[in-house]
Amino acid sequence: EAAPEGGPPPPPRAQRVPPPGSLRRERRALVRTREERIRDLGGLMLEMFRRDQFKQDLLIEQCQEVIAVESRLREIDELLSA
């Protein structure tokens, strides 16, 4: 919706916060995903060590995925504590 000529812009629409039950379910799923990704990352490191073939780009990609999951977990924790 456009602001009238010379008038103030319309107020931003508030984002809808999902219900706490939905956030808790998402959080539980993300915690499981995080644990699996960290376990997989450890296995990947072990295999790379065994083969003496470290692929830094693959490790970075896997770490970034874990960090993205952790970031979303922090967002959910903030929403649940509000």
Short mmCIF file of C-alpha atoms in Angstrom, two decimals, residues 13-68:
data_model
loop_
_atom_site.label_atom_id
_atom_site.label_comp_id
_atom_site.label_asym_id
_atom_site.label_seq_id
_atom_site.Cartn_x
_atom_site.Cartn_y
_atom_site.Cartn_z
CA ARG A 13 2.94 -5.05 9.46
CA ALA A 14 3.91 -7.11 12.46
CA GLN A 15 5.14 -10.59 11.65
CA ARG A 16 2.96 -13.34 12.92
CA VAL A 17 4.60 -15.48 15.59
CA PRO A 18 3.77 -19.19 15.29
CA PRO A 19 2.11 -20.79 18.33
CA PRO A 20 4.50 -21.99 21.06
CA GLY A 21 3.62 -25.65 20.42
CA SER A 22 4.65 -25.31 16.80
CA LEU A 23 7.90 -23.59 17.79
CA ARG A 24 8.71 -26.31 20.31
CA ARG A 25 8.11 -29.03 17.68
CA GLU A 26 10.35 -27.22 15.21
CA ARG A 27 12.98 -26.80 17.93
CA ARG A 28 12.96 -30.53 18.77
CA ALA A 29 13.34 -31.40 15.10
CA LEU A 30 16.19 -28.92 14.70
CA VAL A 31 17.99 -30.28 17.77
CA ARG A 32 17.83 -33.77 16.24
CA THR A 33 19.03 -32.41 12.90
CA ARG A 34 21.90 -30.56 14.60
CA GLU A 35 22.99 -33.70 16.47
CA GLU A 36 22.89 -35.75 13.24
CA ARG A 37 24.86 -33.14 11.31
CA ILE A 38 27.53 -32.91 14.01
CA ARG A 39 27.79 -36.71 14.11
CA ASP A 40 28.05 -36.80 10.31
CA LEU A 41 30.69 -34.07 10.38
CA GLY A 42 32.75 -36.10 12.84
CA GLY A 43 32.46 -39.18 10.62
CA LEU A 44 33.48 -37.15 7.60
CA MET A 45 36.55 -35.84 9.43
CA LEU A 46 37.51 -39.36 10.48
CA GLU A 47 37.22 -40.67 6.91
CA MET A 48 39.26 -37.77 5.57
CA PHE A 49 41.92 -38.45 8.19
CA ARG A 50 42.01 -42.16 7.34
CA ARG A 51 42.43 -41.41 3.64
CA ASP A 52 44.75 -38.44 4.25
CA GLN A 53 42.56 -36.42 1.89
CA PHE A 54 41.13 -33.33 3.52
CA LYS A 55 38.59 -31.40 1.48
CA GLN A 56 38.33 -28.07 3.20
CA ASP A 57 35.45 -26.81 1.03
CA LEU A 58 33.32 -29.81 2.02
CA LEU A 59 34.12 -29.32 5.71
CA ILE A 60 33.27 -25.62 5.48
CA GLU A 61 29.97 -26.40 3.76
CA GLN A 62 29.03 -28.94 6.45
CA CYS A 63 30.01 -26.54 9.25
CA GLN A 64 27.95 -23.74 7.71
CA GLU A 65 24.91 -26.01 7.68
CA VAL A 66 25.34 -26.74 11.40
CA ILE A 67 25.75 -23.03 12.13
CA ALA A 68 22.58 -22.22 10.17
#
